[in-house]
Tab-separated table of C-alpha atoms in Angstrom:
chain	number	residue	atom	x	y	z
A	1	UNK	CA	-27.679	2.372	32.581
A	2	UNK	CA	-28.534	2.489	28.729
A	3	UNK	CA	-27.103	-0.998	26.748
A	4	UNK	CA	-25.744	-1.109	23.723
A	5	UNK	CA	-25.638	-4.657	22.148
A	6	UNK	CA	-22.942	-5.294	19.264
A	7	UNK	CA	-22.745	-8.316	16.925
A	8	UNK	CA	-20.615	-10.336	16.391
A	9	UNK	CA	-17.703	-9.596	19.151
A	10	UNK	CA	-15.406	-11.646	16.325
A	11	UNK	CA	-15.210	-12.571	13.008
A	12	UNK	CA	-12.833	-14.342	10.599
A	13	UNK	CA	-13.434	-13.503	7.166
A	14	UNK	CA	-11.673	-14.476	3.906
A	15	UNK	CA	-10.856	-11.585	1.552
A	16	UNK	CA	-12.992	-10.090	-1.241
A	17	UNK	CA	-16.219	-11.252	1.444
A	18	UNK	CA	-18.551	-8.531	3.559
A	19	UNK	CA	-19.232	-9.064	6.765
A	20	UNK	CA	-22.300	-7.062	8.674
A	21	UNK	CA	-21.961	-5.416	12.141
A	22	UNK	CA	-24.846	-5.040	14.385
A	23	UNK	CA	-25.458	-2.635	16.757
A	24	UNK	CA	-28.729	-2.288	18.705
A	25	UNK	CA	-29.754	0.378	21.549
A	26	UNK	CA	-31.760	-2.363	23.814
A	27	UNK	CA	-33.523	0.131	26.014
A	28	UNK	CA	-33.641	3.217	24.399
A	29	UNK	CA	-34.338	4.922	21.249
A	30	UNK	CA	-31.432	6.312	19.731
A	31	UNK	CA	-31.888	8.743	16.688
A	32	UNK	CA	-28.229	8.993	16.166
A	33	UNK	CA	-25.661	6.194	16.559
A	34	UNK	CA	-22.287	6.353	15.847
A	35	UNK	CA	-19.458	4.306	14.232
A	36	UNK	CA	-15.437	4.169	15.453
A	37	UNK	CA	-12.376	2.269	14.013
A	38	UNK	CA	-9.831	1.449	15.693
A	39	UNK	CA	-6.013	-0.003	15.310
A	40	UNK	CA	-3.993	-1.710	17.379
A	41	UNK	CA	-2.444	0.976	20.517
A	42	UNK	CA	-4.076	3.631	18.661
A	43	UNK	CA	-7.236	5.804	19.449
A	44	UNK	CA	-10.732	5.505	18.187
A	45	UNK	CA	-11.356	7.428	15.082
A	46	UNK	CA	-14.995	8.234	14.202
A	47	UNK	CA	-16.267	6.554	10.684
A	48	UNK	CA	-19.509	8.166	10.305
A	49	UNK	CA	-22.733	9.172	11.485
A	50	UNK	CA	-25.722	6.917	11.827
A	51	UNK	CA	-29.353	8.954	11.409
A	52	UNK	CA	-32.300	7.081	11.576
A	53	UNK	CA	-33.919	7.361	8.139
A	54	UNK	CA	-31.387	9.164	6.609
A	55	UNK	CA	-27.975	8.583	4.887
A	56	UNK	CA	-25.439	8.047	7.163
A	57	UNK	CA	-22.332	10.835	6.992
A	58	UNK	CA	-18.709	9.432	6.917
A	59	UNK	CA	-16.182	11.473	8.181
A	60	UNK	CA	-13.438	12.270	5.649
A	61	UNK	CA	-11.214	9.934	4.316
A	62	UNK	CA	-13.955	6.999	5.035
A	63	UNK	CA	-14.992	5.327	1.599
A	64	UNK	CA	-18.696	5.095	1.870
A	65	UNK	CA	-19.170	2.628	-0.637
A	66	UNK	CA	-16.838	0.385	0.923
A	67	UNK	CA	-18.845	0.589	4.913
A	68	UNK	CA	-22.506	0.611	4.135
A	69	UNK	CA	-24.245	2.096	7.006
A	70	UNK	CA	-27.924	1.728	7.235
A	71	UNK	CA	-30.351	2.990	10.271
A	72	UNK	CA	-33.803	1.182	9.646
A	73	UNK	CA	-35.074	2.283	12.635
A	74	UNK	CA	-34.162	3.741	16.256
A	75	UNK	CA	-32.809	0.626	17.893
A	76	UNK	CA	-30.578	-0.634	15.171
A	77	UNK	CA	-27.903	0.576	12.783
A	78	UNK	CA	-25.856	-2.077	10.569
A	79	UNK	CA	-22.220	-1.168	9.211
A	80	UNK	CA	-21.577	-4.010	6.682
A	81	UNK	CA	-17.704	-3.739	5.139
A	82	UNK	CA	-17.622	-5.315	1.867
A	83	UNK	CA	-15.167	-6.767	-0.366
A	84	UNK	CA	-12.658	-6.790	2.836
A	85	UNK	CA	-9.387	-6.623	2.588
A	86	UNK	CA	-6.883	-7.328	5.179
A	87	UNK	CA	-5.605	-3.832	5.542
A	88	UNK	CA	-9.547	-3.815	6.844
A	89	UNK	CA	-8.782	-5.518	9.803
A	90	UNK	CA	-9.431	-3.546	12.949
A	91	UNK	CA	-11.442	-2.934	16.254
A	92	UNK	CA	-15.155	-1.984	15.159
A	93	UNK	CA	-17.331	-0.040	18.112
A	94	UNK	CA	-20.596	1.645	17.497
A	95	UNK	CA	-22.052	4.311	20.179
A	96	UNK	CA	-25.367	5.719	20.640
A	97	UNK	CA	-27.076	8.384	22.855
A	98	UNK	CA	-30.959	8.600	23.999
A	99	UNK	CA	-30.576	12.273	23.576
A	100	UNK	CA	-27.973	15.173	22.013
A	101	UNK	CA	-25.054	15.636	24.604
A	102	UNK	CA	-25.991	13.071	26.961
A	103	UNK	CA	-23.256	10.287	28.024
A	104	UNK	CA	-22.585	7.621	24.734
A	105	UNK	CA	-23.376	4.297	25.696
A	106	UNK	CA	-20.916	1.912	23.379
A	107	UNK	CA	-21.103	-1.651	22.189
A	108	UNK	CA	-18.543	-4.368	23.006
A	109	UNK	CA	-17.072	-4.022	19.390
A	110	UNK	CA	-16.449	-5.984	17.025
A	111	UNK	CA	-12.598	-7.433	16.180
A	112	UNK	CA	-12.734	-7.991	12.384
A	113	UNK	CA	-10.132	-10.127	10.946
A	114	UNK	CA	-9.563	-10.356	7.296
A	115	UNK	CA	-7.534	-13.373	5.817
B	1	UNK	CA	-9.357	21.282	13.807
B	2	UNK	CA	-9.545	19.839	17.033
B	3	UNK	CA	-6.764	17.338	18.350
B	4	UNK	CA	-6.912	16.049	22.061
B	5	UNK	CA	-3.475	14.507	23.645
B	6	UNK	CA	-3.195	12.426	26.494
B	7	UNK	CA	0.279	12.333	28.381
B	8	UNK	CA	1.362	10.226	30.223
B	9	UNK	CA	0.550	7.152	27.251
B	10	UNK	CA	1.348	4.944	29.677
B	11	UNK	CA	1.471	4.634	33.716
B	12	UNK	CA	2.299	1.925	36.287
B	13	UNK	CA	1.454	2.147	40.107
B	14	UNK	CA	1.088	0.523	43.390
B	15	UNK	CA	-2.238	-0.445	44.750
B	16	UNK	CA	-3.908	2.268	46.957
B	17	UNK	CA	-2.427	5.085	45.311
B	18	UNK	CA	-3.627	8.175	43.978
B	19	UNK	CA	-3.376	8.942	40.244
B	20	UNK	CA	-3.791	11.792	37.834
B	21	UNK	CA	-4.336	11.269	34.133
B	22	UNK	CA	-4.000	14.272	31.681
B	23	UNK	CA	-6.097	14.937	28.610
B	24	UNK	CA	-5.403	18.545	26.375
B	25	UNK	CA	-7.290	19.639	23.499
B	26	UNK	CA	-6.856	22.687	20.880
B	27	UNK	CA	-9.883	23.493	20.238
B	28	UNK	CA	-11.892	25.080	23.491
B	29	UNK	CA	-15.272	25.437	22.001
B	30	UNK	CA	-16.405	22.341	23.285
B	31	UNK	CA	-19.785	21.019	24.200
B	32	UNK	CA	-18.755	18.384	26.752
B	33	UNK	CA	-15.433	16.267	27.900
B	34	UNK	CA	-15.748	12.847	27.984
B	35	UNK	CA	-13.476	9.944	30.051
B	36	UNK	CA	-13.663	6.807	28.835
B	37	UNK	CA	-12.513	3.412	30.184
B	38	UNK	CA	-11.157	0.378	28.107
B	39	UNK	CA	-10.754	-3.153	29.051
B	40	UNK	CA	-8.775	-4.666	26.204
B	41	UNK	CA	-10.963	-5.959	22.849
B	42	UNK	CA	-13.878	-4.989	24.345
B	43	UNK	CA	-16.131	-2.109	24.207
B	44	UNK	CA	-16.006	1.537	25.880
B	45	UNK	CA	-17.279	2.235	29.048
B	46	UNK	CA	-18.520	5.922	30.009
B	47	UNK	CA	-16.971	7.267	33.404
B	48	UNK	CA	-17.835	11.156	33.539
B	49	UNK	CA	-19.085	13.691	31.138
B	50	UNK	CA	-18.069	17.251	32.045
B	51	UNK	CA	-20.132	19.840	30.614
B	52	UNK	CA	-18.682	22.668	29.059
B	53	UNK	CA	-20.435	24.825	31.908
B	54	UNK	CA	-19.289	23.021	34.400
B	55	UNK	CA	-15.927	22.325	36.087
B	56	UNK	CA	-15.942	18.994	37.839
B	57	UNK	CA	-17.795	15.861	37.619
B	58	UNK	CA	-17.205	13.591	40.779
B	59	UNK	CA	-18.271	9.255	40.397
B	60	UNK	CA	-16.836	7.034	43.651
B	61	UNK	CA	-13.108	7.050	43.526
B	62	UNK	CA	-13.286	9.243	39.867
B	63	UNK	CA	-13.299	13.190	39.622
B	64	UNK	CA	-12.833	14.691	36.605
B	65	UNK	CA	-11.907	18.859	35.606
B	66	UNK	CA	-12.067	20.649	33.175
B	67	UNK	CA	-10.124	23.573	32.646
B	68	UNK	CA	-11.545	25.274	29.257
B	69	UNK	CA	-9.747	27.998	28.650
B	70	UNK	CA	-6.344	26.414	28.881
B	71	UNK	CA	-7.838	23.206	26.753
B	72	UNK	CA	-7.325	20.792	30.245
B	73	UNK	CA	-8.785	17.885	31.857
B	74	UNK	CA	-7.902	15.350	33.967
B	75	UNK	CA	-9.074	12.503	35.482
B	76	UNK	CA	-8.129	11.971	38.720
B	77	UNK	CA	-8.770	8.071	40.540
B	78	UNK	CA	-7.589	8.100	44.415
B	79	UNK	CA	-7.039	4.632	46.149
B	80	UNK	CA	-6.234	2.649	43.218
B	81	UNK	CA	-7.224	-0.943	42.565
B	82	UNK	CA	-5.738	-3.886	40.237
B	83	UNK	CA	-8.975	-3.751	39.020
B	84	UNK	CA	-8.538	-0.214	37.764
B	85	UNK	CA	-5.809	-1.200	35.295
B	86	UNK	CA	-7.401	-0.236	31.621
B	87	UNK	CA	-7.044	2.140	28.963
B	88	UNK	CA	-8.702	5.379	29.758
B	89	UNK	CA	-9.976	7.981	26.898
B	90	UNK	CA	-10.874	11.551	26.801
B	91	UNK	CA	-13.065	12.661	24.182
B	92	UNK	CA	-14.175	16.157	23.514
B	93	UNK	CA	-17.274	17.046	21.737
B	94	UNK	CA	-16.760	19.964	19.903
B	95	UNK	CA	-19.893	19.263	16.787
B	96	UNK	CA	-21.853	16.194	18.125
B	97	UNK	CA	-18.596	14.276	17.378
B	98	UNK	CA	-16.578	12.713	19.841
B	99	UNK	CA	-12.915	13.398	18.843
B	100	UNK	CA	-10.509	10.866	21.414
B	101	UNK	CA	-6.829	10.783	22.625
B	102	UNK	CA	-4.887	8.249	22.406
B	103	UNK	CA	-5.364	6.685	25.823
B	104	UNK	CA	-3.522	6.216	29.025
B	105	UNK	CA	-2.537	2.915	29.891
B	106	UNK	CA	-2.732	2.105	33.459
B	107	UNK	CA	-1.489	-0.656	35.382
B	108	UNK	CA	-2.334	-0.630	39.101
B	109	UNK	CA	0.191	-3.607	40.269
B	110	UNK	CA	-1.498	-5.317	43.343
């Protein structure tokens, strides 16, 4: 099946710092990838959406100046959160799809942790 | 605006038995219905995508439903393993987004 490569699994960060997310389709081209959040025993909400070559579109209530999404091309989308906070903490996972309603693949996610 | 539930949140069984694991949504107009598996901190893992057209999806041990017009699915695992025991997530796609519940816990005690 498709792969989905996320980087870093972890990170440790001090606050006020940004920290950049990776996420690469490693076998496919994916025009669209996608970006969740989640807390601790709670579902996935979706951030925004990734389009290659395009702004990305944040869902509402998502500060786009705050996660910086960028899609340089169809294998990799970046989500870098700067200046973060603790309340920033949280479960990252990006998603991606060769094609429109076909199965998402997923990263492995990234924990953040904000000090 | 669409909201999906998943009762029960959380579920403990003996090995080898069979399981069903509900998922509801408000909205029907859905493109496709989604189950999901979660091993904890890590990533998601696709089991079945349903189709809005169609009514089952079958994988191994899996089969999925989906029941539109009452805003249904389930996921439905026979023979459970220890190895089973995750999180599992619906999703609907109602606009090209995914929206999820809140997850099932399972724990398949050996």
């Amino acid at each position: 099946g498709a792969v989905v490569s996320q980087h870093p699994s972890r990170v440790i960060c001090k606050s006020g710092t940004s920290v950049k997310i990776e996420c690469r389709s490693l076998d496919f081209q994916a025009t669209t990838m996608f970006w969740y959040r989640q807390f601790p025993k709670q579902s996935l909400m979706l951030m925004a959406t990734s389009n290659e070559g395009s702004k990305a579109t944040y869902e509402q209530g998502v500060e786009k100046d705050k996660f910086l999404i960028n899609h340089a091309s169809l294998t990799l989308s970046t989500l870098t959160v700067t200046s973060a906070h603790p309340e920033d903490s949280s479960f990252y996972i990006c998603s991606a799809s060769r094609d429109y309603n076909e199965k998402l693949f997923f990263g492995s996610g990234t924990q953040l942790s904000v000090l | 605006k669409q909201e999906v539930t998943q009762i029960p949140a959380a579920l403990s069984v003996p090995e080898g038995e069979n399981l069903v694991l509900n998922c509801s949504f408000t909205d029907s107009a859905i493109y496709n219905l989604q189950w999901f598996r979660q091993d904890p901190g890590k990533g998601l893992t696709s089991l079945l995508l349903i189709q809005s057209s169609q009514r089952e999806q079958t994988s191994g041990r899996l089969n999925a439903s989906l029941d539109k017009s009452s805003g249904r699915s389930t996921l439905y695992i026979a023979a459970s393993q220890p190895g089973d025991s995750a999180t599992y997530l619906c999703a609907s796609d109602s606009s090209y987004k995914l929206i999820f519940g809140s997850g099932t816990r399972l724990l398949v005690r050996p």
